[in-house]
């Protein structure tokens, strides 16, 4: 049995993963620490588009939570057409989705990638529900949430927001 010890007396398996990769060898990591510009201290302030996106999504989250609370209050004081349990369940769904959307707004502001899909899903729901409710509300009222959803989606996929989210995703964990 031959020993392939290094000059310092360690076997190759005793070394850290960084020491096992030969110099100039191995696959290049696209998120290599040297390729990411390092800024000392806290992250720079996000662009205005990110702040605007976070505020708009946060308002949407507050609206959902408020709708859930109003629905709970109305269920006790107004005549119901649905069972109380169904009304309360829907109210809890509104409140829960509002909390989740609020966390998504906060995380998008901080540069996390995960909220993008949730924000898009919320805008799709908003637009679809508004289009379906247009015959009841009237198109002049239904167009407002449709435009709101389109505006949030456009801001979400704008270059400043995507650059912010991608830059923060590539930042090494602290």
Tab-separated table of C-alpha atoms in Angstrom:
chain	number	residue	atom	x	y	z
A	1	UNK	CA	0.000	0.000	0.000
A	2	UNK	CA	1.490	3.303	-1.051
A	3	UNK	CA	0.971	6.509	0.830
A	4	UNK	CA	0.354	9.660	-1.128
A	5	UNK	CA	1.052	12.054	1.717
A	6	UNK	CA	1.698	15.694	0.948
A	7	UNK	CA	4.951	17.420	1.964
A	8	UNK	CA	3.301	18.578	5.193
A	9	UNK	CA	2.502	14.954	6.135
A	10	UNK	CA	-1.265	15.061	5.458
A	11	UNK	CA	-3.037	12.572	3.267
A	12	UNK	CA	-5.123	14.049	0.422
A	13	UNK	CA	-8.364	13.191	2.237
A	14	UNK	CA	-7.302	15.147	5.349
A	15	UNK	CA	-7.118	18.400	3.413
A	16	UNK	CA	-10.027	20.831	3.046
A	17	UNK	CA	-11.958	20.790	-0.239
A	18	UNK	CA	-10.203	23.996	-1.343
A	19	UNK	CA	-6.786	22.393	-0.881
A	20	UNK	CA	-7.755	19.272	-2.855
A	21	UNK	CA	-8.467	21.227	-6.044
A	22	UNK	CA	-5.263	21.559	-8.037
A	23	UNK	CA	-4.151	25.066	-8.905
A	24	UNK	CA	-5.738	26.080	-12.182
A	25	UNK	CA	-7.829	22.899	-12.216
A	26	UNK	CA	-11.395	22.059	-11.394
A	27	UNK	CA	-14.563	23.667	-12.633
A	28	UNK	CA	-14.848	27.419	-12.372
A	29	UNK	CA	-17.466	28.603	-9.943
A	30	UNK	CA	-19.556	31.429	-11.466
A	31	UNK	CA	-20.132	32.740	-7.952
A	32	UNK	CA	-16.425	32.751	-7.124
A	33	UNK	CA	-15.654	35.153	-4.276
A	34	UNK	CA	-12.956	36.968	-6.282
A	35	UNK	CA	-15.344	37.723	-9.167
A	36	UNK	CA	-17.922	39.431	-6.925
A	37	UNK	CA	-17.180	43.036	-6.089
A	38	UNK	CA	-16.949	43.312	-2.322
A	39	UNK	CA	-18.322	46.390	-0.626
A	40	UNK	CA	-17.343	46.940	2.967
A	41	UNK	CA	-20.100	47.432	5.476
A	42	UNK	CA	-23.832	47.152	4.883
A	43	UNK	CA	-25.392	46.759	1.447
A	44	UNK	CA	-25.987	49.971	-0.458
A	45	UNK	CA	-29.500	51.386	-0.466
A	46	UNK	CA	-31.700	49.614	-3.041
A	47	UNK	CA	-32.750	51.482	-6.183
A	48	UNK	CA	-35.984	53.491	-6.153
A	49	UNK	CA	-37.714	50.875	-8.307
A	50	UNK	CA	-37.060	48.243	-5.616
A	51	UNK	CA	-38.422	50.552	-2.934
A	52	UNK	CA	-41.490	51.314	-5.049
A	53	UNK	CA	-42.055	47.597	-5.704
A	54	UNK	CA	-41.786	46.803	-2.004
A	55	UNK	CA	-44.231	49.573	-1.088
A	56	UNK	CA	-46.782	48.496	-3.726
A	57	UNK	CA	-46.579	44.825	-2.738
A	58	UNK	CA	-46.734	45.824	0.933
A	59	UNK	CA	-49.905	47.825	0.270
A	60	UNK	CA	-51.381	44.833	-1.485
A	61	UNK	CA	-50.503	42.677	1.544
A	62	UNK	CA	-52.101	45.180	3.936
A	63	UNK	CA	-55.200	45.257	1.747
A	64	UNK	CA	-55.532	41.464	1.897
A	65	UNK	CA	-55.104	41.380	5.652
A	66	UNK	CA	-57.596	44.218	6.093
A	67	UNK	CA	-60.068	42.418	3.831
A	68	UNK	CA	-59.747	39.303	5.996
A	69	UNK	CA	-60.349	41.268	9.188
A	70	UNK	CA	-63.347	43.080	7.697
A	71	UNK	CA	-64.774	39.769	6.513
A	72	UNK	CA	-64.462	38.335	10.035
A	73	UNK	CA	-66.162	41.393	11.553
A	74	UNK	CA	-68.962	41.360	8.974
A	75	UNK	CA	-69.625	37.665	9.556
A	76	UNK	CA	-70.705	38.413	13.113
A	77	UNK	CA	-72.825	41.501	12.387
A	78	UNK	CA	-74.373	41.041	8.937
A	79	UNK	CA	-76.666	38.398	7.579
A	80	UNK	CA	-74.624	35.539	6.131
A	81	UNK	CA	-75.268	33.623	2.932
A	82	UNK	CA	-72.487	31.115	3.639
A	83	UNK	CA	-71.764	29.086	6.769
A	84	UNK	CA	-69.721	30.908	9.404
A	85	UNK	CA	-66.904	28.344	9.162
A	86	UNK	CA	-66.469	28.952	5.430
A	87	UNK	CA	-66.389	32.721	5.917
A	88	UNK	CA	-63.803	32.459	8.695
A	89	UNK	CA	-61.680	30.061	6.642
A	90	UNK	CA	-61.652	32.476	3.696
A	91	UNK	CA	-60.762	35.336	6.044
A	92	UNK	CA	-57.844	33.345	7.461
A	93	UNK	CA	-56.665	32.581	3.929
A	94	UNK	CA	-56.738	36.305	3.101
A	95	UNK	CA	-54.818	37.163	6.259
A	96	UNK	CA	-52.268	34.375	5.739
A	97	UNK	CA	-51.682	35.260	2.100
A	98	UNK	CA	-51.367	38.913	3.097
A	99	UNK	CA	-48.712	38.060	5.693
A	100	UNK	CA	-46.834	35.948	3.160
A	101	UNK	CA	-47.010	38.731	0.574
A	102	UNK	CA	-45.777	41.210	3.194
A	103	UNK	CA	-42.768	38.991	3.854
A	104	UNK	CA	-42.200	38.831	0.105
A	105	UNK	CA	-42.169	42.641	-0.104
A	106	UNK	CA	-39.638	42.833	2.722
A	107	UNK	CA	-37.467	40.119	1.221
A	108	UNK	CA	-37.524	41.726	-2.236
A	109	UNK	CA	-36.340	44.970	-0.644
A	110	UNK	CA	-33.484	43.046	0.966
A	111	UNK	CA	-32.569	41.498	-2.371
A	112	UNK	CA	-33.785	37.947	-1.911
A	113	UNK	CA	-34.755	35.979	-5.020
A	114	UNK	CA	-37.571	33.820	-3.623
A	115	UNK	CA	-40.366	36.449	-3.617
A	116	UNK	CA	-40.400	36.944	-7.389
A	117	UNK	CA	-42.665	33.977	-8.106
A	118	UNK	CA	-45.028	34.858	-5.257
A	119	UNK	CA	-45.319	38.468	-6.411
A	120	UNK	CA	-46.053	37.366	-9.987
A	121	UNK	CA	-48.640	34.860	-8.738
A	122	UNK	CA	-50.364	37.537	-6.656
A	123	UNK	CA	-50.547	39.866	-9.662
A	124	UNK	CA	-51.969	37.104	-11.864
A	125	UNK	CA	-54.624	36.387	-9.224
A	126	UNK	CA	-55.417	40.100	-8.939
A	127	UNK	CA	-55.821	40.509	-12.693
A	128	UNK	CA	-57.857	37.316	-13.201
A	129	UNK	CA	-60.210	38.088	-10.308
A	130	UNK	CA	-60.638	41.666	-11.530
A	131	UNK	CA	-61.470	40.550	-15.062
A	132	UNK	CA	-63.975	38.000	-13.752
A	133	UNK	CA	-65.547	40.590	-11.439
A	134	UNK	CA	-65.796	43.294	-14.105
A	135	UNK	CA	-69.409	42.451	-15.047
A	136	UNK	CA	-70.393	42.911	-11.382
A	137	UNK	CA	-68.227	45.936	-10.549
A	138	UNK	CA	-68.209	47.544	-13.959
A	139	UNK	CA	-65.143	47.908	-16.146
A	140	UNK	CA	-64.308	51.398	-14.892
A	141	UNK	CA	-63.774	50.051	-11.369
A	142	UNK	CA	-62.251	46.706	-12.428
A	143	UNK	CA	-59.587	48.386	-14.556
A	144	UNK	CA	-57.878	49.873	-11.467
A	145	UNK	CA	-56.720	46.551	-9.937
A	146	UNK	CA	-55.808	45.311	-13.419
A	147	UNK	CA	-53.570	48.318	-14.002
A	148	UNK	CA	-52.138	47.952	-10.482
A	149	UNK	CA	-51.211	44.313	-11.155
A	150	UNK	CA	-49.645	45.159	-14.516
A	151	UNK	CA	-47.668	48.037	-12.946
A	152	UNK	CA	-46.294	45.816	-10.165
A	153	UNK	CA	-45.338	43.112	-12.686
A	154	UNK	CA	-43.574	45.645	-14.934
A	155	UNK	CA	-41.637	47.073	-11.998
A	156	UNK	CA	-40.737	43.562	-10.818
A	157	UNK	CA	-39.171	42.712	-14.171
A	158	UNK	CA	-37.483	46.084	-14.677
A	159	UNK	CA	-33.709	46.175	-15.032
A	160	UNK	CA	-32.978	47.964	-11.705
A	161	UNK	CA	-35.037	45.471	-9.700
A	162	UNK	CA	-33.569	42.428	-11.450
A	163	UNK	CA	-30.036	43.805	-11.086
A	164	UNK	CA	-30.627	44.367	-7.362
A	165	UNK	CA	-32.022	40.874	-6.834
A	166	UNK	CA	-29.261	39.177	-8.831
A	167	UNK	CA	-26.495	41.193	-7.148
A	168	UNK	CA	-27.759	40.276	-3.700
A	169	UNK	CA	-28.142	36.633	-4.718
A	170	UNK	CA	-24.480	36.500	-5.702
A	171	UNK	CA	-23.264	38.156	-2.509
A	172	UNK	CA	-21.494	35.648	-0.238
A	173	UNK	CA	-23.347	34.662	2.913
A	174	UNK	CA	-22.232	36.583	5.966
